[in-house]
Short mmCIF file of C-alpha atoms in Angstrom, two decimals:
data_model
loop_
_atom_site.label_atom_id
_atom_site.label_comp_id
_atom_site.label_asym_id
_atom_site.label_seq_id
_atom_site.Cartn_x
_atom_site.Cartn_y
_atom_site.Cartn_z
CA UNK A 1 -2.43 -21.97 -26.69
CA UNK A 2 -1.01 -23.55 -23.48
CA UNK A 3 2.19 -23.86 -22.53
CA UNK A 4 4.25 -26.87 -23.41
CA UNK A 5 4.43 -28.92 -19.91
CA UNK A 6 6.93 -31.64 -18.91
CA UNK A 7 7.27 -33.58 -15.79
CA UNK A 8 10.45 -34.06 -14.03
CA UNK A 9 11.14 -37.58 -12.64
CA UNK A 10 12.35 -37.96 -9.90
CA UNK A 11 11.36 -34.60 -8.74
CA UNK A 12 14.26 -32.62 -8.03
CA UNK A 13 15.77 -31.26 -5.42
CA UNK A 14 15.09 -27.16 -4.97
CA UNK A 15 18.34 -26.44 -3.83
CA UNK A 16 20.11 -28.38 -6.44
CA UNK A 17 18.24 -27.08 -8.99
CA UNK A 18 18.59 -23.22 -7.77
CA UNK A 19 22.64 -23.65 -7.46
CA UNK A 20 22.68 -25.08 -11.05
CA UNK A 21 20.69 -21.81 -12.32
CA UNK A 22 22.75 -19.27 -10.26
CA UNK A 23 25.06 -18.70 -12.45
CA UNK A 24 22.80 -17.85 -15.43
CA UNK A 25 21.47 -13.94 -16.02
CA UNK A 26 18.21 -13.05 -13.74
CA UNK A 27 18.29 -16.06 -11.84
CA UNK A 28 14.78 -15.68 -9.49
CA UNK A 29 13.53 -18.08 -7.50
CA UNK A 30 10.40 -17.66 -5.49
CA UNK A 31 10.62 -20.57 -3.10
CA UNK A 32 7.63 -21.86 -0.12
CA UNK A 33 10.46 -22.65 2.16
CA UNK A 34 8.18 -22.95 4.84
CA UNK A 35 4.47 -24.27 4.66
CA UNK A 36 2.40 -22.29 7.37
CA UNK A 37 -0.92 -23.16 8.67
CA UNK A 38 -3.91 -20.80 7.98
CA UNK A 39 -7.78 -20.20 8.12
CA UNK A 40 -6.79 -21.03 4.21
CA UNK A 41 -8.47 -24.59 2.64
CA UNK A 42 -4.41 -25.00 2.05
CA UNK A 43 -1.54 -24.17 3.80
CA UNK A 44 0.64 -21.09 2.65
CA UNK A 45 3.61 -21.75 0.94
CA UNK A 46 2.58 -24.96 -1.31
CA UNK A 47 3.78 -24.04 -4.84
CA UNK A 48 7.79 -22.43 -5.39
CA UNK A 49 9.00 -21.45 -8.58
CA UNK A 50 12.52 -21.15 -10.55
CA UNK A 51 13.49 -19.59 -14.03
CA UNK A 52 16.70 -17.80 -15.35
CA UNK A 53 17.44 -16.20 -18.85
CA UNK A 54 14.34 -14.09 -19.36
CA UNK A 55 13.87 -13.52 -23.49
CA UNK A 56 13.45 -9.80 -22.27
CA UNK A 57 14.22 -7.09 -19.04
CA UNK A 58 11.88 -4.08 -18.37
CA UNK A 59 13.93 -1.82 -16.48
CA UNK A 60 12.11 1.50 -15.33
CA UNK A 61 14.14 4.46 -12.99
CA UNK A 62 12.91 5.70 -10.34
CA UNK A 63 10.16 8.65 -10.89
CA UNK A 64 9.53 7.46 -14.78
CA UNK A 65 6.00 8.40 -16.13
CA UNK A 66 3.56 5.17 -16.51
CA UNK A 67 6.17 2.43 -15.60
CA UNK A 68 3.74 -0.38 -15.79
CA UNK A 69 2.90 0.33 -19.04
CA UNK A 70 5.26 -1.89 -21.14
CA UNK A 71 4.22 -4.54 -19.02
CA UNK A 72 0.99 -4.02 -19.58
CA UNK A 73 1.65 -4.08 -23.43
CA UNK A 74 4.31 -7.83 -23.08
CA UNK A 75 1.15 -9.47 -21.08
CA UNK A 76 -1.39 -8.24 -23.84
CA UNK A 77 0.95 -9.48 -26.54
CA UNK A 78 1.96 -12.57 -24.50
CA UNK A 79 -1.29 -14.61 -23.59
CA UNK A 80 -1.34 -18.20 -22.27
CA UNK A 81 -4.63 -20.79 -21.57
CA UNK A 82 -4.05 -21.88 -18.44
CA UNK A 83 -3.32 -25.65 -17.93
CA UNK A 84 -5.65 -26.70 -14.88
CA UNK A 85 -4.63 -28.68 -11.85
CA UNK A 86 -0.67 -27.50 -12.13
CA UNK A 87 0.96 -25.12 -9.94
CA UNK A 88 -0.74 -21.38 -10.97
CA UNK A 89 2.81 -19.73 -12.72
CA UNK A 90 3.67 -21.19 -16.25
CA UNK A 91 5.80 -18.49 -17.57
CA UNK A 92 5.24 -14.59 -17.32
CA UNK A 93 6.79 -11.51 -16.45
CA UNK A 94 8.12 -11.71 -13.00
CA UNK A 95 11.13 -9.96 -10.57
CA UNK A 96 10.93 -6.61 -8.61
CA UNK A 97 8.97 -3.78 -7.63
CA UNK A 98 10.73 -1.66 -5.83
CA UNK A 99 9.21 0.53 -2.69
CA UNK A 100 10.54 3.95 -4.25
CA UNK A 101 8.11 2.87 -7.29
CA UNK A 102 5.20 4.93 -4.96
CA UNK A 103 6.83 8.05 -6.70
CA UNK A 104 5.52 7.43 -9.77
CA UNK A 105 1.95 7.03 -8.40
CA UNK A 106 2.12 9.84 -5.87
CA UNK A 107 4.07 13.53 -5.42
CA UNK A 108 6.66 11.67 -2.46
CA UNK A 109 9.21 14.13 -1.87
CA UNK A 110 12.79 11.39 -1.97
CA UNK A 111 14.84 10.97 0.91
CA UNK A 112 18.38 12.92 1.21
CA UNK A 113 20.77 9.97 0.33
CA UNK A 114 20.16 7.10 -2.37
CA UNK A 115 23.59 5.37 -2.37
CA UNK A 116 22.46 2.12 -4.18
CA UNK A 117 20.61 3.49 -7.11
CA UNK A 118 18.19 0.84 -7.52
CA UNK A 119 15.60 0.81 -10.25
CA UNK A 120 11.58 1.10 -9.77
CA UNK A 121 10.77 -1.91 -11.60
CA UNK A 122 13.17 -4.67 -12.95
CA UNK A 123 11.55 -7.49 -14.57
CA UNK A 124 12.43 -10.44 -17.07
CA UNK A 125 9.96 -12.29 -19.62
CA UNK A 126 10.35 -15.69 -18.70
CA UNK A 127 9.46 -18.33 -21.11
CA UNK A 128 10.43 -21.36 -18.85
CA UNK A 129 9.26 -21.80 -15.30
CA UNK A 130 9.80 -24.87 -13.44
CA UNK A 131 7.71 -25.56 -10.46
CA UNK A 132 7.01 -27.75 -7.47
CA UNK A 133 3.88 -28.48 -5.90
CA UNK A 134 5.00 -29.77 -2.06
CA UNK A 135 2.22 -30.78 -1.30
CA UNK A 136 2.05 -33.66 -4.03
CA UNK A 137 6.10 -33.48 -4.50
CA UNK A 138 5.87 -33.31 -7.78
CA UNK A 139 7.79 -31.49 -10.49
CA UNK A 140 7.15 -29.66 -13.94
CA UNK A 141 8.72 -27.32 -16.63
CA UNK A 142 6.57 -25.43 -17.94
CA UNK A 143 8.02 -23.36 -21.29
CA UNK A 144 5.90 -20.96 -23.36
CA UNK A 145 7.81 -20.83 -26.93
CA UNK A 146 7.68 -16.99 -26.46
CA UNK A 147 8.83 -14.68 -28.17
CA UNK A 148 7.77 -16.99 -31.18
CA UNK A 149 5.01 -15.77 -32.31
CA UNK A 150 3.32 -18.39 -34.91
CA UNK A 151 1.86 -21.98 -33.86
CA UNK A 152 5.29 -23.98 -34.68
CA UNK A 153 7.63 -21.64 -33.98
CA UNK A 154 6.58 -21.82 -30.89
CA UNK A 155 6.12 -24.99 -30.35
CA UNK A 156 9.64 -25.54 -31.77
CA UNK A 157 11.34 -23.00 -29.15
CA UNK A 158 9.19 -24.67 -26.48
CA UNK A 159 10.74 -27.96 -26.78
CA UNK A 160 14.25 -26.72 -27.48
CA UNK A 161 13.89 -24.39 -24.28
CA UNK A 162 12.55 -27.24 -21.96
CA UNK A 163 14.97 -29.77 -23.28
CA UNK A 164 17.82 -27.06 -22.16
CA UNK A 165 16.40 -26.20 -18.63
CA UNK A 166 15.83 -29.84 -17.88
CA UNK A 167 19.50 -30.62 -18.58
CA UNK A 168 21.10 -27.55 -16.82
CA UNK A 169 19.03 -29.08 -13.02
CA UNK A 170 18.93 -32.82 -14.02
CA UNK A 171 22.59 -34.17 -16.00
CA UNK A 172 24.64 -35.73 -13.95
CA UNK A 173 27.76 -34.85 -15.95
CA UNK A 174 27.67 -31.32 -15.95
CA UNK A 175 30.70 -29.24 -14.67
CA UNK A 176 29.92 -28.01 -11.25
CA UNK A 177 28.25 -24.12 -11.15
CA UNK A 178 30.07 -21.24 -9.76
CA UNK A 179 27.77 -19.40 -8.01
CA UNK A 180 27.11 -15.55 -8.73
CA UNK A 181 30.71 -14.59 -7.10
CA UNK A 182 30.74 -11.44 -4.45
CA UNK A 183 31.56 -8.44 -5.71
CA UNK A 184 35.24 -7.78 -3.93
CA UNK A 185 35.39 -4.21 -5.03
CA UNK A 186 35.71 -2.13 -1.98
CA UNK A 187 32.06 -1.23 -0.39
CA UNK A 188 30.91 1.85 -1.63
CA UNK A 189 30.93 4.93 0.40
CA UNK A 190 27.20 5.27 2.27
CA UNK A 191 25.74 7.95 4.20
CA UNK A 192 25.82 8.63 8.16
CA UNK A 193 25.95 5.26 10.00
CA UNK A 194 26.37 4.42 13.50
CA UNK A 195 26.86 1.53 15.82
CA UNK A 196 24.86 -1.06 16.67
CA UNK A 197 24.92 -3.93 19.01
CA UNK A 198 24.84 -7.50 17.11
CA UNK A 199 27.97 -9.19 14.72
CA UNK A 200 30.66 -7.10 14.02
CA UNK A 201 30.76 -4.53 11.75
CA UNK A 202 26.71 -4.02 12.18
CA UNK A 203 25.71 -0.50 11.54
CA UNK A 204 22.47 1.55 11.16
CA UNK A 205 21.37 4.67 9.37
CA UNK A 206 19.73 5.63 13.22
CA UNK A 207 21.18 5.76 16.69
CA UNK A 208 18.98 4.62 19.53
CA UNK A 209 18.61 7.92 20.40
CA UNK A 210 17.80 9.08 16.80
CA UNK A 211 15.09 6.02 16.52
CA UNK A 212 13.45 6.56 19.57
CA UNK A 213 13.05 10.73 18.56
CA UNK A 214 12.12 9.51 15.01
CA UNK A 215 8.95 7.36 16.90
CA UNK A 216 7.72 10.27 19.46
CA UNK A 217 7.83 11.86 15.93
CA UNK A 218 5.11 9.73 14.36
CA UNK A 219 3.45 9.68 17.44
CA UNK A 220 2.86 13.61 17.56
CA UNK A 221 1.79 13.13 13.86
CA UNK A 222 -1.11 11.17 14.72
CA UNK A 223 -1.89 13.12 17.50
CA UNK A 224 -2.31 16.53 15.38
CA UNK A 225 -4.45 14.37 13.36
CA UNK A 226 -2.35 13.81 10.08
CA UNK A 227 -2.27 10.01 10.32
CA UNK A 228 -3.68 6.54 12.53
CA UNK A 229 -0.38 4.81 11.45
CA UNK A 230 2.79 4.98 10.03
CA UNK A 231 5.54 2.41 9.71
CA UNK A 232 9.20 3.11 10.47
CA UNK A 233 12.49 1.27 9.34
CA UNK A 234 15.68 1.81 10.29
CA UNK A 235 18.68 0.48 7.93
CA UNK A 236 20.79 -1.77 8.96
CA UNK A 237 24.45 -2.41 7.02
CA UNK A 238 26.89 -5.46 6.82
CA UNK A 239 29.89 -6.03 4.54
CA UNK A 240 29.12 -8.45 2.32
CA UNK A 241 31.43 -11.66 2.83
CA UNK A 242 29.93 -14.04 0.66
CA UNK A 243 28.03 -14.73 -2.83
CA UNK A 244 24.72 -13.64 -2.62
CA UNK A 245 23.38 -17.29 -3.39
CA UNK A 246 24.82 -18.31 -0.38
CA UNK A 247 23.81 -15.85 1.99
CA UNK A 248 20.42 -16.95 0.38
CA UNK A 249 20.84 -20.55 1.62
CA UNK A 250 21.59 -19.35 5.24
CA UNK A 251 18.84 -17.46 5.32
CA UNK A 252 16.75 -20.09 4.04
CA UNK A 253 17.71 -22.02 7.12
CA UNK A 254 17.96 -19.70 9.59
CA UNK A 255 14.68 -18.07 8.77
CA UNK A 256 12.32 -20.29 6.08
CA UNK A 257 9.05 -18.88 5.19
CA UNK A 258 6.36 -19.10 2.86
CA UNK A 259 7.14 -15.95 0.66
CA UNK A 260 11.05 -16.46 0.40
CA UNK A 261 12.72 -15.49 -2.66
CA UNK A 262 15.79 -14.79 -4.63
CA UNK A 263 16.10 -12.31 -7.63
CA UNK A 264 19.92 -11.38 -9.50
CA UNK A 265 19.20 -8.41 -11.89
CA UNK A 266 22.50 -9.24 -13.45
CA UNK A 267 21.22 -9.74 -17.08
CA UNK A 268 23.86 -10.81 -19.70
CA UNK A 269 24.59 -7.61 -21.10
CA UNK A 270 25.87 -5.89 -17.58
CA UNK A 271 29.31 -5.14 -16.69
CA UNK A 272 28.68 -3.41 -13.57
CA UNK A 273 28.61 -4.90 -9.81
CA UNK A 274 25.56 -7.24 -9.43
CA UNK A 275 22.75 -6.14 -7.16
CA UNK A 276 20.57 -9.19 -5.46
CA UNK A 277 17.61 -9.77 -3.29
CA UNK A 278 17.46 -12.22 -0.91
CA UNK A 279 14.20 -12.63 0.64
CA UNK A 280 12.67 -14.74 4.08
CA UNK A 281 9.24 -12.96 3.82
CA UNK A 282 6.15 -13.97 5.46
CA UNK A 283 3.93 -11.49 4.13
CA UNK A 284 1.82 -12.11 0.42
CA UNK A 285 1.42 -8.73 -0.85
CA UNK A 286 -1.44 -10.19 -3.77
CA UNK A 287 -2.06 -12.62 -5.15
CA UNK A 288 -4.70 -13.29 -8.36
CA UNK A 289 -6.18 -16.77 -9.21
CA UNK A 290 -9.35 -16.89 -11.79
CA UNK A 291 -9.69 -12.77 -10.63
CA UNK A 292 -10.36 -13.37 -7.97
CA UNK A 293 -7.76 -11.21 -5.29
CA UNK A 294 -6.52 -11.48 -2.28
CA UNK A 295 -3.99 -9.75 0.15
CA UNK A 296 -2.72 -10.94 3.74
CA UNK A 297 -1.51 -8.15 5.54
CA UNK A 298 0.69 -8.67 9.12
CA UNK A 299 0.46 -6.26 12.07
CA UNK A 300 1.25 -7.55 15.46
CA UNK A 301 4.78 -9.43 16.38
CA UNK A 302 6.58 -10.97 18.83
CA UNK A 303 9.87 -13.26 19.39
CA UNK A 304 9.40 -16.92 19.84
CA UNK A 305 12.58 -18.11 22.04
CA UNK A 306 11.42 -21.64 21.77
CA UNK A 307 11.10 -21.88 25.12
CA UNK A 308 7.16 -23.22 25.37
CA UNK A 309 6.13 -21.46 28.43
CA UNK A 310 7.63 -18.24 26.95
CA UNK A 311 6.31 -18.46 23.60
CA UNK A 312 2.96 -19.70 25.07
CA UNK A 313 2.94 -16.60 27.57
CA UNK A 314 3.57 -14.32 23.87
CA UNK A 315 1.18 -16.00 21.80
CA UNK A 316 -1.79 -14.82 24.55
CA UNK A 317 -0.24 -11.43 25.00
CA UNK A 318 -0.30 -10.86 21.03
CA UNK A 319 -3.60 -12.35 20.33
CA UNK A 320 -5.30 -9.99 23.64
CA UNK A 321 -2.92 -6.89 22.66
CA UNK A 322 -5.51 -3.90 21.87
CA UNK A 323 -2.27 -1.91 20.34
CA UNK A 324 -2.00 -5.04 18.01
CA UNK A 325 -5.21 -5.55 16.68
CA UNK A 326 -5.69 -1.60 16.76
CA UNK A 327 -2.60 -1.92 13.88
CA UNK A 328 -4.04 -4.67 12.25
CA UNK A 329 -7.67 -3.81 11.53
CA UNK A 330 -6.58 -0.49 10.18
CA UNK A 331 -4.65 -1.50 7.36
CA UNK A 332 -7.56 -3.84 6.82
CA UNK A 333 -9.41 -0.93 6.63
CA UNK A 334 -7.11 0.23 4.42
CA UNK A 335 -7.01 -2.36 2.17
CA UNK A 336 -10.38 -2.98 1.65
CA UNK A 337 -10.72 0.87 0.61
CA UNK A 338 -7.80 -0.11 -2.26
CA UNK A 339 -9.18 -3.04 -3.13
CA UNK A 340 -12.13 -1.10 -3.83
CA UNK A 341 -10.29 0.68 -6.48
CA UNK A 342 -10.36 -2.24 -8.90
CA UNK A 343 -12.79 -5.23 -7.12
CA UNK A 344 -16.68 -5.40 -7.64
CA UNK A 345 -18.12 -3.44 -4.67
CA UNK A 346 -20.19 -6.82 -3.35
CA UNK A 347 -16.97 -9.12 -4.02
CA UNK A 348 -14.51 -7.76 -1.18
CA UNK A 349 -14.71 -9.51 1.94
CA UNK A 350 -12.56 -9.93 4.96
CA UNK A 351 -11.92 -13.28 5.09
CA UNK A 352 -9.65 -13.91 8.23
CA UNK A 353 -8.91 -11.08 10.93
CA UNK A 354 -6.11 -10.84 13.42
CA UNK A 355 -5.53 -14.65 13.18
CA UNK A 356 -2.28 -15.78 14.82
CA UNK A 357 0.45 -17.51 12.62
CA UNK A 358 3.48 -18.80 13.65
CA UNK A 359 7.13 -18.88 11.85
CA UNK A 360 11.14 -19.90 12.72
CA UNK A 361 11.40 -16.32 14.91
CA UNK A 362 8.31 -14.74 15.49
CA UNK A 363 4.85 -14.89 16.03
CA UNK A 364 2.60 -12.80 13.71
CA UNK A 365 -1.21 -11.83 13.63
CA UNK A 366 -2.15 -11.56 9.97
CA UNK A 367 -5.52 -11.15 8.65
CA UNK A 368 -7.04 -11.76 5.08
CA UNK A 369 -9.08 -9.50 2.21
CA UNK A 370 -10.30 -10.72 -0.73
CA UNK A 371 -12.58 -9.52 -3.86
CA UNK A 372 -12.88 -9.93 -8.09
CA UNK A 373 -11.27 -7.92 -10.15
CA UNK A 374 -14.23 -5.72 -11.78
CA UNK A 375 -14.31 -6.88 -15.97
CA UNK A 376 -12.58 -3.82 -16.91
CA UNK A 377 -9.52 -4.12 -14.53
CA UNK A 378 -6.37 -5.90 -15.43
CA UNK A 379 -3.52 -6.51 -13.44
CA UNK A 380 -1.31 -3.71 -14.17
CA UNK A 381 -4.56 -1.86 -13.18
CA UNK A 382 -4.68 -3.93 -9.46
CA UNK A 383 -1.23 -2.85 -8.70
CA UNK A 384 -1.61 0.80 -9.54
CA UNK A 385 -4.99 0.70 -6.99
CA UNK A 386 -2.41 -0.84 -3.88
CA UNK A 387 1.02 -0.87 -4.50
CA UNK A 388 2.88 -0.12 -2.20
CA UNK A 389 1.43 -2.52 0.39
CA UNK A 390 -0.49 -0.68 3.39
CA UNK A 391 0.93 -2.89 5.95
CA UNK A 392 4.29 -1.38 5.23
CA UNK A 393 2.99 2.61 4.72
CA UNK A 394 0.68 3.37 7.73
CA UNK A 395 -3.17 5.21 7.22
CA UNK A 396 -3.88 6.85 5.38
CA UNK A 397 -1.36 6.00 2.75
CA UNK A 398 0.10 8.78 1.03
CA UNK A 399 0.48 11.13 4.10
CA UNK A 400 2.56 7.91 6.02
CA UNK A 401 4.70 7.73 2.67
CA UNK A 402 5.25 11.68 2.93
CA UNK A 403 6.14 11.39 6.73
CA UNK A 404 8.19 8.16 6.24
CA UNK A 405 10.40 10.00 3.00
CA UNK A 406 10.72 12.76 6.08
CA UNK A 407 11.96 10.99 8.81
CA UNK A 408 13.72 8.13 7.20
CA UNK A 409 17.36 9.14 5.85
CA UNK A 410 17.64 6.90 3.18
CA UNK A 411 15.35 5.68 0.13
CA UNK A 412 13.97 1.92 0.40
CA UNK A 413 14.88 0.74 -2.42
CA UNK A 414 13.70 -2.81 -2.27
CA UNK A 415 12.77 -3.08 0.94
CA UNK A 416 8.74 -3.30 1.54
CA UNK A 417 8.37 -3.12 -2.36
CA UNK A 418 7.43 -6.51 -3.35
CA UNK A 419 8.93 -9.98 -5.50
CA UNK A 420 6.39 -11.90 -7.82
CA UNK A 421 5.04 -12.91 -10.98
CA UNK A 422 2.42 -11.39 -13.41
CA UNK A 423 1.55 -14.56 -15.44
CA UNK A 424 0.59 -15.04 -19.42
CA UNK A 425 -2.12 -16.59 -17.84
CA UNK A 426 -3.78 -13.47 -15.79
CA UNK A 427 -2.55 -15.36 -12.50
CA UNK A 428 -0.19 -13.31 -10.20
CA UNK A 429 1.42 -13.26 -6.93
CA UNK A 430 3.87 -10.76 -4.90
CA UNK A 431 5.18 -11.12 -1.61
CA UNK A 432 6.06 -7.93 0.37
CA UNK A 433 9.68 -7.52 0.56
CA UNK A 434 9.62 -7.61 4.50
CA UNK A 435 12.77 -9.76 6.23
CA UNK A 436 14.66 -9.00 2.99
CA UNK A 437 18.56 -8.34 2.61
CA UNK A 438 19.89 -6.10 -0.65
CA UNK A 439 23.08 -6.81 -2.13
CA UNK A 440 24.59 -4.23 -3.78
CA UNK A 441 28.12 -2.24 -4.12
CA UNK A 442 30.03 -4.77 -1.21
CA UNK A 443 27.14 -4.32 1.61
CA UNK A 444 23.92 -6.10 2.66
CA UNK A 445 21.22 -3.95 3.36
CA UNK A 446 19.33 -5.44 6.27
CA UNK A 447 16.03 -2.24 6.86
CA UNK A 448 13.75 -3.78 9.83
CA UNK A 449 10.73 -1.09 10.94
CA UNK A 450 7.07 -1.49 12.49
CA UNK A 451 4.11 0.43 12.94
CA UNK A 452 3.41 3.25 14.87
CA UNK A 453 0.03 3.89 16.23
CA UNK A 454 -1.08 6.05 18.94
CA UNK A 455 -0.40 3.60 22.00
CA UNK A 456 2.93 2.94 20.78
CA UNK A 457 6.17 3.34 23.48
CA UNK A 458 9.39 4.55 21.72
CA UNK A 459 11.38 2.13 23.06
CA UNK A 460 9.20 -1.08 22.16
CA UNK A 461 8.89 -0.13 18.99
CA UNK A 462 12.74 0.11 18.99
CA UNK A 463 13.09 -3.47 20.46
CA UNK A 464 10.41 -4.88 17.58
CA UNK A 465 12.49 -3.70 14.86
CA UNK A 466 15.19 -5.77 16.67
CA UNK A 467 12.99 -9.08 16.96
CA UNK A 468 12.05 -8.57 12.99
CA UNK A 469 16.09 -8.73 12.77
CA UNK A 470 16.90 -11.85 14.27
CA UNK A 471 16.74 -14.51 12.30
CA UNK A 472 18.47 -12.12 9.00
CA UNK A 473 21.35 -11.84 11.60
CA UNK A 474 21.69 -14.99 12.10
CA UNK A 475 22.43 -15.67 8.45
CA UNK A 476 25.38 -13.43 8.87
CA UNK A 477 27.09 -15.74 10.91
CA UNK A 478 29.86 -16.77 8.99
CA UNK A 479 31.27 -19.90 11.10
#
């Protein structure tokens, strides 16, 4: 059966439409904010997605047994045809997957402090999705009738379920929504943090000094011969001065891209402090359409000033950088091997390599693996074969995740785990959580890292986690 599907005319705004659903329990959005072109047949960032009021949460800890399991079981018992020629997402289970989820794949000794407590997994069942396609600006709600489970009482929940969404973004005679409000408790207590240069009140989980040591580290790693990369993050903190929804529109416009998102685990039953993500991510972590797979991992950055002789001058040091590409075909490498795991050995194919892309802050060089799910393989099986995403571990994978729980004071939490849909339909998509702020107990969490290889210098790795910063601190800006 295929989802009940209604066009919205006139199509309707995104913005209007998210700040009308922000007040309702898991509010996500996953929003293109920013087309980018690619070696693609269509730019990135042409379909965006909103839905609120899942039907059901899966909510695993961290270190649980099998976590993907029930929803394996909700997309078995949940199945959807497909309605060709619409955006890909028409209701599913969608929301987080959370970096410190690794630990129930792999023996990853945790990291001394864990203030925030975040789940591994936190997902709703959504039976209504509405979507945009920008590229035709055009409009739909899409709403399954799930958890019905016969013929009309499904098509009975479907209507009454659409007809409620469309009124909640479209009537003109609603009350006005009150965003999600910030939580005005005092900010938790959170471990060691020191001064940093930027707005005030910026801190980080490393000094300079402590950074810089924390590199030569990884460095003398893959000298012994224990690793080719790792990535490092330091933490950055900020008290939280405004609803998370905001913040979210800031960052939209300081720093749009083609993977941004916005997730509120507050589900209707909670009567603790909410915890959000807010999301500017360039990165797509992988994405299924008709099985067939792909993943775009980014290596290789630099600042664009918007100067054009500058950013002209960093565009051909990035794209002739040997430490760069070094970076970039290794997790390639990488990711081929995982896709390997779960893709017909003839299917996987590396489809762009090192290609230069270009967003609001920075310059990237991304490259591009695809392959087909072998017959037996479903999705819960693809993200057990990659998650998390090697772009954000290092090579090989579960000796970076070892050193990174070793040098790194703090669990992850969100950060580099990823934001996305598994769809009734067998279609799915995650974006890495990269450029990504964490609300939770009065503070945004703001982690920036980068990958170490051998040719890396301390202190340039140092200044790239501060150029992967900029445009989140600009959001911050309060004036």
């Amino acid at each position: 059966m295929q989802p009940l599907a209604h066009e919205l005319f006139p199509t309707p705004d995104i913005l209007d439409a998210f700040r009308r659903c922000t007040h309702l329990p898991g509010c996500l959005m996953l929003d293109s904010a920013m087309q980018v072109q690619s070696s693609a047949e269509q730019p990135l960032g042409r379909y965006s997605f909103l839905m609120a009021d899942p039907f059901e949460w899966i909510v695993c800890p961290v270190g649980q047994a099998d976590p993907l399991r029930p929803v394996r079981e909700r997309l078995q018992a949940y199945q959807l045809e497909t309605i060709e020629g619409l955006p890909p997402f028409q209701g599913g289970i969608a929301g987080l997957l959370s970096y410190d989820l690794n630990r129930s794949f792999e023996s990853i000794t945790p990291q001394g402090h864990d203030e925030f407590r975040l789940p591994a997994l936190a997902v709703g069942c959504y039976d209504v999705v509405i979507a945009w396609d920008h590229q035709q600006n055009r409009s739909w709600i899409f709403s399954s009738g799930f958890p019905a489970s016969t013929v009309a009482e499904r098509t009975r929940l479907a209507s009454v379920r659409s007809n409620q969404f469309e009124k909640t973004i479209t009537s003109r005679n609603r009350e006005p929504v009150v965003t999600t409000v910030r939580d005005r408790r005092p900010p938790i207590p959170v471990a060691n943090q020191f001064e940093v240069p930027g707005p005030l009140g910026l801190t980080s989980n490393f000094s300079a000094a402590q950074y810089l040591a924390a590199v030569q580290k990884c460095i003398d790693y893959i000298y012994a011969g224990d690793v080719f990369q790792i990535n490092l993050a330091q933490r950055l903190l900020f008290p939280a001065n405004c609803p998370a929804a905001e913040l979210y529109e800031r960052l939209r416009q300081c720093n749009p891209a083609p993977f941004s998102g916005y997730f509120d685990l507050k589900r209707s039953t909670d009567t603790g402090p909410h915890l959000q993500i807010v999301s500017a991510s360039p990165e797509r972590f992988i994405a299924v359409r008709g099985r067939v797979v792909e993943t775009r991992p980014i290596k290789g950055t630099r600042r664009r000033t918007g100067t054009p002789l500058v950013d002209i001058h960093a565009k051909t040091e990035l794209e002739n950088s040997v430490k760069d590409r070094a970076e970039n075909t290794m997790i390639v490498d990488l990711m081929r091997n995982d896709l390997s795991r779960c893709c017909t050995d003839d299917s996987i194919e590396v489809t762009q390599l090192c290609e230069l892309e270009q967003y609001q802050s920075v310059l990237h060089l991304v490259s591009a693996v695809q392959g087909k799910l072998k017959p037996e393989c479903d999705l819960v099986d693809l993200i057990e074969a990659v998650f998390p995403g090697g772009s954000i571990t290092g090579a090989p994978k579960v000796r970076s995740m070892e050193i990174i729980a070793e040098l790194e004071p703090n669990v992850r939490g969100a950060y580099c785990g990823a934001l996305g849909y598994f769809g009734f339909n067998g279609n799915a998509d995650f974006s890495i959580l990269i450029r990504t702020i964490t609300v939770a107990g009065g503070w945004w969490q703001i982690p920036v890292g980068g990958g170490i290889v051998s040719q890396s210098i301390p202190t340039s790795e140092y200044d790239e986690t501060w150029t992967k910063a900029a445009g989140m601190l600009r959001a911050l800006n309060t004036e």
